């Protein structure tokens, strides 16, 4: 059980994340139907089609981003239920309350997160 947070704090984070999940699910549902709606427009000329394609691409990026966020939130709620919430998955330290306040779905402490981001950027640059 997470011993640096009270039950009330855990319940607070859980409530926050459940609200975010509901919001994301609602947005994903409306985004999916919008993406289908633009698909049926066959009257558009070449330029319109290009901008529609671009808009759809951005929309799909947003959908992917939302889905990823949703997965993170669900995993964090699972960690609350299992008692692992609030600890860094990499070094096992407590994640600061300030950080959890801003992003309750955080899996790493600030130090591990910045190391990870540095490595991700580094790998990405090397591949690109
Ligand atoms: Zn850490």
PDB file of N, CA, C and O in Angstrom, residues 55-116:
ATOM      1  N   UNK A  55      -6.251  17.734 -42.421  1.00  0.00           N
ATOM      2  CA  UNK A  55      -7.057  17.862 -41.207  1.00  0.00           C
ATOM      3  C   UNK A  55      -7.296  16.489 -40.573  1.00  0.00           C
ATOM      4  O   UNK A  55      -7.249  16.334 -39.357  1.00  0.00           O
ATOM      5  N   UNK A  56      -7.527  15.513 -41.443  1.00  0.00           N
ATOM      6  CA  UNK A  56      -7.769  14.164 -40.918  1.00  0.00           C
ATOM      7  C   UNK A  56      -6.523  13.586 -40.268  1.00  0.00           C
ATOM      8  O   UNK A  56      -6.579  12.910 -39.259  1.00  0.00           O
ATOM      9  N   UNK A  57      -5.374  13.901 -40.887  1.00  0.00           N
ATOM     10  CA  UNK A  57      -4.117  13.405 -40.348  1.00  0.00           C
ATOM     11  C   UNK A  57      -3.893  13.975 -38.945  1.00  0.00           C
ATOM     12  O   UNK A  57      -3.525  13.258 -38.025  1.00  0.00           O
ATOM     13  N   UNK A  58      -4.141  15.291 -38.804  1.00  0.00           N
ATOM     14  CA  UNK A  58      -3.999  15.931 -37.496  1.00  0.00           C
ATOM     15  C   UNK A  58      -4.988  15.333 -36.498  1.00  0.00           C
ATOM     16  O   UNK A  58      -4.662  15.097 -35.347  1.00  0.00           O
ATOM     17  N   UNK A  59      -6.193  15.101 -37.006  1.00  0.00           N
ATOM     18  CA  UNK A  59      -7.237  14.525 -36.172  1.00  0.00           C
ATOM     19  C   UNK A  59      -6.823  13.133 -35.675  1.00  0.00           C
ATOM     20  O   UNK A  59      -6.979  12.809 -34.502  1.00  0.00           O
ATOM     21  N   UNK A  60      -6.269  12.349 -36.603  1.00  0.00           N
ATOM     22  CA  UNK A  60      -5.826  11.005 -36.224  1.00  0.00           C
ATOM     23  C   UNK A  60      -4.684  11.056 -35.213  1.00  0.00           C
ATOM     24  O   UNK A  60      -4.630  10.248 -34.292  1.00  0.00           O
ATOM     25  N   UNK A  61      -3.785  12.051 -35.377  1.00  0.00           N
ATOM     26  CA  UNK A  61      -2.711  12.229 -34.396  1.00  0.00           C
ATOM     27  C   UNK A  61      -3.280  12.513 -33.024  1.00  0.00           C
ATOM     28  O   UNK A  61      -2.818  11.981 -32.017  1.00  0.00           O
ATOM     29  N   UNK A  62      -4.298  13.390 -33.012  1.00  0.00           N
ATOM     30  CA  UNK A  62      -4.937  13.739 -31.741  1.00  0.00           C
ATOM     31  C   UNK A  62      -5.604  12.514 -31.125  1.00  0.00           C
ATOM     32  O   UNK A  62      -5.524  12.298 -29.917  1.00  0.00           O
ATOM     33  N   UNK A  63      -6.251  11.721 -31.976  1.00  0.00           N
ATOM     34  CA  UNK A  63      -6.920  10.519 -31.484  1.00  0.00           C
ATOM     35  C   UNK A  63      -5.891   9.569 -30.864  1.00  0.00           C
ATOM     36  O   UNK A  63      -6.087   9.052 -29.771  1.00  0.00           O
ATOM     37  N   UNK A  64      -4.762   9.396 -31.573  1.00  0.00           N
ATOM     38  CA  UNK A  64      -3.703   8.531 -31.050  1.00  0.00           C
ATOM     39  C   UNK A  64      -3.203   9.036 -29.700  1.00  0.00           C
ATOM     40  O   UNK A  64      -2.969   8.272 -28.772  1.00  0.00           O
ATOM     41  N   UNK A  65      -3.007  10.355 -29.627  1.00  0.00           N
ATOM     42  CA  UNK A  65      -2.530  10.982 -28.403  1.00  0.00           C
ATOM     43  C   UNK A  65      -3.532  10.752 -27.267  1.00  0.00           C
ATOM     44  O   UNK A  65      -3.153  10.403 -26.151  1.00  0.00           O
ATOM     45  N   UNK A  66      -4.798  10.941 -27.558  1.00  0.00           N
ATOM     46  CA  UNK A  66      -5.844  10.739 -26.551  1.00  0.00           C
ATOM     47  C   UNK A  66      -5.885   9.286 -26.088  1.00  0.00           C
ATOM     48  O   UNK A  66      -6.042   9.002 -24.902  1.00  0.00           O
ATOM     49  N   UNK A  67      -5.738   8.376 -27.049  1.00  0.00           N
ATOM     50  CA  UNK A  67      -5.777   6.949 -26.700  1.00  0.00           C
ATOM     51  C   UNK A  67      -4.630   6.586 -25.771  1.00  0.00           C
ATOM     52  O   UNK A  67      -4.804   5.828 -24.820  1.00  0.00           O
ATOM     53  N   UNK A  68      -3.449   7.155 -26.077  1.00  0.00           N
ATOM     54  CA  UNK A  68      -2.272   6.898 -25.253  1.00  0.00           C
ATOM     55  C   UNK A  68      -2.492   7.441 -23.839  1.00  0.00           C
ATOM     56  O   UNK A  68      -2.203   6.773 -22.846  1.00  0.00           O
ATOM     57  N   UNK A  69      -3.030   8.655 -23.771  1.00  0.00           N
ATOM     58  CA  UNK A  69      -3.315   9.288 -22.488  1.00  0.00           C
ATOM     59  C   UNK A  69      -4.311   8.434 -21.688  1.00  0.00           C
ATOM     60  O   UNK A  69      -4.144   8.211 -20.496  1.00  0.00           O
ATOM     61  N   UNK A  70      -5.312   7.939 -22.398  1.00  0.00           N
ATOM     62  CA  UNK A  70      -6.336   7.087 -21.792  1.00  0.00           C
ATOM     63  C   UNK A  70      -5.703   5.829 -21.191  1.00  0.00           C
ATOM     64  O   UNK A  70      -6.021   5.421 -20.072  1.00  0.00           O
ATOM     65  N   UNK A  71      -4.788   5.232 -21.959  1.00  0.00           N
ATOM     66  CA  UNK A  71      -4.117   4.024 -21.473  1.00  0.00           C
ATOM     67  C   UNK A  71      -3.307   4.318 -20.210  1.00  0.00           C
ATOM     68  O   UNK A  71      -3.296   3.537 -19.268  1.00  0.00           O
ATOM     69  N   UNK A  72      -2.628   5.480 -20.200  1.00  0.00           N
ATOM     70  CA  UNK A  72      -1.821   5.866 -19.037  1.00  0.00           C
ATOM     71  C   UNK A  72      -2.706   6.067 -17.810  1.00  0.00           C
ATOM     72  O   UNK A  72      -2.346   5.668 -16.712  1.00  0.00           O
ATOM     73  N   UNK A  73      -3.844   6.717 -18.032  1.00  0.00           N
ATOM     74  CA  UNK A  73      -4.760   6.975 -16.914  1.00  0.00           C
ATOM     75  C   UNK A  73      -5.304   5.660 -16.350  1.00  0.00           C
ATOM     76  O   UNK A  73      -5.372   5.473 -15.138  1.00  0.00           O
ATOM     77  N   UNK A  74      -5.683   4.759 -17.253  1.00  0.00           N
ATOM     78  CA  UNK A  74      -6.224   3.472 -16.793  1.00  0.00           C
ATOM     79  C   UNK A  74      -5.178   2.681 -16.023  1.00  0.00           C
ATOM     80  O   UNK A  74      -5.473   2.045 -15.018  1.00  0.00           O
ATOM     81  N   UNK A  75      -3.921   2.735 -16.521  1.00  0.00           N
ATOM     82  CA  UNK A  75      -2.840   2.026 -15.831  1.00  0.00           C
ATOM     83  C   UNK A  75      -2.620   2.628 -14.446  1.00  0.00           C
ATOM     84  O   UNK A  75      -2.374   1.906 -13.480  1.00  0.00           O
ATOM     85  N   UNK A  76      -2.728   3.954 -14.341  1.00  0.00           N
ATOM     86  CA  UNK A  76      -2.523   4.622 -13.046  1.00  0.00           C
ATOM     87  C   UNK A  76      -3.619   4.234 -12.063  1.00  0.00           C
ATOM     88  O   UNK A  76      -3.355   4.023 -10.877  1.00  0.00           O
ATOM     89  N   UNK A  77      -4.846   4.114 -12.546  1.00  0.00           N
ATOM     90  CA  UNK A  77      -5.944   3.701 -11.667  1.00  0.00           C
ATOM     91  C   UNK A  77      -5.726   2.272 -11.199  1.00  0.00           C
ATOM     92  O   UNK A  77      -5.958   1.940 -10.038  1.00  0.00           O
ATOM     93  N   UNK A  78      -5.194   1.435 -12.104  1.00  0.00           N
ATOM     94  CA  UNK A  78      -4.882   0.063 -11.719  1.00  0.00           C
ATOM     95  C   UNK A  78      -3.811   0.070 -10.615  1.00  0.00           C
ATOM     96  O   UNK A  78      -3.880  -0.711  -9.665  1.00  0.00           O
ATOM     97  N   UNK A  79      -2.845   0.979 -10.749  1.00  0.00           N
ATOM     98  CA  UNK A  79      -1.794   1.055  -9.720  1.00  0.00           C
ATOM     99  C   UNK A  79      -2.370   1.507  -8.377  1.00  0.00           C
ATOM    100  O   UNK A  79      -1.910   1.064  -7.329  1.00  0.00           O
ATOM    101  N   UNK A  80      -3.365   2.400  -8.425  1.00  0.00           N
ATOM    102  CA  UNK A  80      -4.019   2.809  -7.175  1.00  0.00           C
ATOM    103  C   UNK A  80      -4.678   1.588  -6.545  1.00  0.00           C
ATOM    104  O   UNK A  80      -4.514   1.318  -5.351  1.00  0.00           O
ATOM    105  N   UNK A  81      -5.395   0.815  -7.358  1.00  0.00           N
ATOM    106  CA  UNK A  81      -6.088  -0.357  -6.837  1.00  0.00           C
ATOM    107  C   UNK A  81      -5.123  -1.402  -6.286  1.00  0.00           C
ATOM    108  O   UNK A  81      -5.425  -2.096  -5.325  1.00  0.00           O
ATOM    109  N   UNK A  82      -3.945  -1.480  -6.911  1.00  0.00           N
ATOM    110  CA  UNK A  82      -2.971  -2.490  -6.477  1.00  0.00           C
ATOM    111  C   UNK A  82      -2.019  -1.976  -5.398  1.00  0.00           C
ATOM    112  O   UNK A  82      -1.210  -2.732  -4.871  1.00  0.00           O
ATOM    113  N   UNK A  83      -2.107  -0.669  -5.125  1.00  0.00           N
ATOM    114  CA  UNK A  83      -1.259  -0.117  -4.067  1.00  0.00           C
ATOM    115  C   UNK A  83       0.127   0.315  -4.517  1.00  0.00           C
ATOM    116  O   UNK A  83       0.992   0.597  -3.695  1.00  0.00           O
ATOM    117  N   UNK A  84       0.367   0.353  -5.832  1.00  0.00           N
ATOM    118  CA  UNK A  84       1.682   0.766  -6.343  1.00  0.00           C
ATOM    119  C   UNK A  84       1.724   2.235  -6.740  1.00  0.00           C
ATOM    120  O   UNK A  84       2.761   2.732  -7.176  1.00  0.00           O
ATOM    121  N   UNK A  85       0.614   2.897  -6.630  1.00  0.00           N
ATOM    122  CA  UNK A  85       0.531   4.271  -7.133  1.00  0.00           C
ATOM    123  C   UNK A  85       1.469   5.208  -6.371  1.00  0.00           C
ATOM    124  O   UNK A  85       1.589   5.114  -5.154  1.00  0.00           O
ATOM    125  N   UNK A  86       2.108   6.112  -7.130  1.00  0.00           N
ATOM    126  CA  UNK A  86       2.923   7.140  -6.492  1.00  0.00           C
ATOM    127  C   UNK A  86       4.405   6.805  -6.422  1.00  0.00           C
ATOM    128  O   UNK A  86       5.197   7.616  -5.969  1.00  0.00           O
ATOM    129  N   UNK A  87       4.781   5.592  -6.860  1.00  0.00           N
ATOM    130  CA  UNK A  87       6.195   5.215  -6.848  1.00  0.00           C
ATOM    131  C   UNK A  87       6.736   5.153  -8.268  1.00  0.00           C
ATOM    132  O   UNK A  87       6.059   4.695  -9.184  1.00  0.00           O
ATOM    133  N   UNK A  88       7.971   5.610  -8.415  1.00  0.00           N
ATOM    134  CA  UNK A  88       8.631   5.601  -9.714  1.00  0.00           C
ATOM    135  C   UNK A  88       8.849   4.154 -10.161  1.00  0.00           C
ATOM    136  O   UNK A  88       9.339   3.333  -9.396  1.00  0.00           O
ATOM    137  N   UNK A  89       8.480   3.852 -11.403  1.00  0.00           N
ATOM    138  CA  UNK A  89       8.630   2.482 -11.907  1.00  0.00           C
ATOM    139  C   UNK A  89      10.079   2.137 -12.199  1.00  0.00           C
ATOM    140  O   UNK A  89      10.430   0.981 -12.369  1.00  0.00           O
ATOM    141  N   UNK A  90      10.909   3.170 -12.289  1.00  0.00           N
ATOM    142  CA  UNK A  90      12.296   2.924 -12.627  1.00  0.00           C
ATOM    143  C   UNK A  90      13.163   2.772 -11.382  1.00  0.00           C
ATOM    144  O   UNK A  90      13.867   1.781 -11.224  1.00  0.00           O
ATOM    145  N   UNK A  91      13.117   3.753 -10.453  1.00  0.00           N
ATOM    146  CA  UNK A  91      14.007   3.702  -9.286  1.00  0.00           C
ATOM    147  C   UNK A  91      13.256   3.357  -8.004  1.00  0.00           C
ATOM    148  O   UNK A  91      13.889   3.088  -6.985  1.00  0.00           O
ATOM    149  N   UNK A  92      11.918   3.347  -8.031  1.00  0.00           N
ATOM    150  CA  UNK A  92      11.142   2.954  -6.863  1.00  0.00           C
ATOM    151  C   UNK A  92      10.948   4.053  -5.829  1.00  0.00           C
ATOM    152  O   UNK A  92      10.319   3.834  -4.800  1.00  0.00           O
ATOM    153  N   UNK A  93      11.493   5.233  -6.104  1.00  0.00           N
ATOM    154  CA  UNK A  93      11.307   6.361  -5.185  1.00  0.00           C
ATOM    155  C   UNK A  93       9.878   6.889  -5.243  1.00  0.00           C
ATOM    156  O   UNK A  93       9.160   6.645  -6.206  1.00  0.00           O
ATOM    157  N   UNK A  94       9.521   7.661  -4.206  1.00  0.00           N
ATOM    158  CA  UNK A  94       8.218   8.310  -4.224  1.00  0.00           C
ATOM    159  C   UNK A  94       8.230   9.414  -5.281  1.00  0.00           C
ATOM    160  O   UNK A  94       9.193  10.163  -5.389  1.00  0.00           O
ATOM    161  N   UNK A  95       7.159   9.503  -6.041  1.00  0.00           N
ATOM    162  CA  UNK A  95       7.015  10.605  -6.994  1.00  0.00           C
ATOM    163  C   UNK A  95       6.459  11.785  -6.199  1.00  0.00           C
ATOM    164  O   UNK A  95       5.568  11.608  -5.371  1.00  0.00           O
ATOM    165  N   UNK A  96       7.013  12.978  -6.415  1.00  0.00           N
ATOM    166  CA  UNK A  96       6.602  14.117  -5.598  1.00  0.00           C
ATOM    167  C   UNK A  96       5.114  14.419  -5.781  1.00  0.00           C
ATOM    168  O   UNK A  96       4.557  14.258  -6.866  1.00  0.00           O
ATOM    169  N   UNK A  97       4.488  14.869  -4.689  1.00  0.00           N
ATOM    170  CA  UNK A  97       3.058  15.181  -4.741  1.00  0.00           C
ATOM    171  C   UNK A  97       2.777  16.300  -5.736  1.00  0.00           C
ATOM    172  O   UNK A  97       1.734  16.326  -6.379  1.00  0.00           O
ATOM    173  N   UNK A  98       3.742  17.210  -5.860  1.00  0.00           N
ATOM    174  CA  UNK A  98       3.580  18.323  -6.787  1.00  0.00           C
ATOM    175  C   UNK A  98       3.439  17.792  -8.224  1.00  0.00           C
ATOM    176  O   UNK A  98       2.625  18.264  -9.007  1.00  0.00           O
ATOM    177  N   UNK A  99       4.283  16.797  -8.533  1.00  0.00           N
ATOM    178  CA  UNK A  99       4.257  16.201  -9.867  1.00  0.00           C
ATOM    179  C   UNK A  99       2.957  15.418 -10.072  1.00  0.00           C
ATOM    180  O   UNK A  99       2.334  15.493 -11.125  1.00  0.00           O
ATOM    181  N   UNK A 100       2.545  14.670  -9.063  1.00  0.00           N
ATOM    182  CA  UNK A 100       1.313  13.892  -9.178  1.00  0.00           C
ATOM    183  C   UNK A 100       0.092  14.805  -9.307  1.00  0.00           C
ATOM    184  O   UNK A 100      -0.875  14.471  -9.977  1.00  0.00           O
ATOM    185  N   UNK A 101       0.194  15.941  -8.651  1.00  0.00           N
ATOM    186  CA  UNK A 101      -0.896  16.918  -8.738  1.00  0.00           C
ATOM    187  C   UNK A 101      -1.106  17.352 -10.192  1.00  0.00           C
ATOM    188  O   UNK A 101      -2.223  17.436 -10.674  1.00  0.00           O
ATOM    189  N   UNK A 102       0.025  17.605 -10.884  1.00  0.00           N
ATOM    190  CA  UNK A 102      -0.056  18.066 -12.266  1.00  0.00           C
ATOM    191  C   UNK A 102      -0.386  16.918 -13.214  1.00  0.00           C
ATOM    192  O   UNK A 102      -1.174  17.071 -14.141  1.00  0.00           O
ATOM    193  N   UNK A 103       0.240  15.759 -12.984  1.00  0.00           N
ATOM    194  CA  UNK A 103       0.019  14.593 -13.847  1.00  0.00           C
ATOM    195  C   UNK A 103      -0.085  13.343 -12.983  1.00  0.00           C
ATOM    196  O   UNK A 103       0.913  12.641 -12.794  1.00  0.00           O
ATOM    197  N   UNK A 104      -1.295  13.043 -12.505  1.00  0.00           N
ATOM    198  CA  UNK A 104      -1.434  11.876 -11.626  1.00  0.00           C
ATOM    199  C   UNK A 104      -1.053  10.565 -12.310  1.00  0.00           C
ATOM    200  O   UNK A 104      -0.765   9.581 -11.635  1.00  0.00           O
ATOM    201  N   UNK A 105      -1.027  10.552 -13.644  1.00  0.00           N
ATOM    202  CA  UNK A 105      -0.711   9.311 -14.353  1.00  0.00           C
ATOM    203  C   UNK A 105       0.796   9.089 -14.492  1.00  0.00           C
ATOM    204  O   UNK A 105       1.221   8.112 -15.113  1.00  0.00           O
ATOM    205  N   UNK A 106       1.618   9.998 -13.916  1.00  0.00           N
ATOM    206  CA  UNK A 106       3.073   9.862 -14.015  1.00  0.00           C
ATOM    207  C   UNK A 106       3.554   8.498 -13.539  1.00  0.00           C
ATOM    208  O   UNK A 106       3.128   8.017 -12.503  1.00  0.00           O
ATOM    209  N   UNK A 107       4.467   7.904 -14.308  1.00  0.00           N
ATOM    210  CA  UNK A 107       5.013   6.598 -13.913  1.00  0.00           C
ATOM    211  C   UNK A 107       6.423   6.723 -13.355  1.00  0.00           C
ATOM    212  O   UNK A 107       6.935   5.796 -12.752  1.00  0.00           O
ATOM    213  N   UNK A 108       7.061   7.867 -13.611  1.00  0.00           N
ATOM    214  CA  UNK A 108       8.448   8.032 -13.181  1.00  0.00           C
ATOM    215  C   UNK A 108       8.611   9.308 -12.370  1.00  0.00           C
ATOM    216  O   UNK A 108       7.851  10.256 -12.526  1.00  0.00           O
ATOM    217  N   UNK A 109       9.620   9.326 -11.517  1.00  0.00           N
ATOM    218  CA  UNK A 109       9.941  10.542 -10.792  1.00  0.00           C
ATOM    219  C   UNK A 109      10.590  11.532 -11.775  1.00  0.00           C
ATOM    220  O   UNK A 109      10.919  11.166 -12.897  1.00  0.00           O
ATOM    221  N   UNK A 110      10.762  12.757 -11.315  1.00  0.00           N
ATOM    222  CA  UNK A 110      11.269  13.801 -12.217  1.00  0.00           C
ATOM    223  C   UNK A 110      12.622  13.415 -12.823  1.00  0.00           C
ATOM    224  O   UNK A 110      12.837  13.562 -14.019  1.00  0.00           O
ATOM    225  N   UNK A 111      13.522  12.888 -11.978  1.00  0.00           N
ATOM    226  CA  UNK A 111      14.868  12.547 -12.464  1.00  0.00           C
ATOM    227  C   UNK A 111      14.811  11.462 -13.545  1.00  0.00           C
ATOM    228  O   UNK A 111      15.422  11.596 -14.599  1.00  0.00           O
ATOM    229  N   UNK A 112      14.083  10.381 -13.263  1.00  0.00           N
ATOM    230  CA  UNK A 112      14.011   9.288 -14.230  1.00  0.00           C
ATOM    231  C   UNK A 112      13.311   9.735 -15.509  1.00  0.00           C
ATOM    232  O   UNK A 112      13.686   9.338 -16.601  1.00  0.00           O
ATOM    233  N   UNK A 113      12.288  10.572 -15.362  1.00  0.00           N
ATOM    234  CA  UNK A 113      11.571  11.058 -16.537  1.00  0.00           C
ATOM    235  C   UNK A 113      12.485  11.868 -17.442  1.00  0.00           C
ATOM    236  O   UNK A 113      12.480  11.696 -18.659  1.00  0.00           O
ATOM    237  N   UNK A 114      13.310  12.726 -16.856  1.00  0.00           N
ATOM    238  CA  UNK A 114      14.165  13.556 -17.713  1.00  0.00           C
ATOM    239  C   UNK A 114      15.269  12.726 -18.349  1.00  0.00           C
ATOM    240  O   UNK A 114      15.649  12.979 -19.491  1.00  0.00           O
ATOM    241  N   UNK A 115      15.771  11.718 -17.650  1.00  0.00           N
ATOM    242  CA  UNK A 115      16.746  10.811 -18.253  1.00  0.00           C
ATOM    243  C   UNK A 115      16.118  10.091 -19.431  1.00  0.00           C
ATOM    244  O   UNK A 115      16.700   9.977 -20.512  1.00  0.00           O
ATOM    245  N   UNK A 116      14.884   9.614 -19.209  1.00  0.00           N
ATOM    246  CA  UNK A 116      14.171   8.875 -20.230  1.00  0.00           C
ATOM    247  C   UNK A 116      13.907   9.758 -21.457  1.00  0.00           C
ATOM    248  O   UNK A 116      14.123   9.333 -22.583  1.00  0.00           O
TER     249      UNK A 116
END
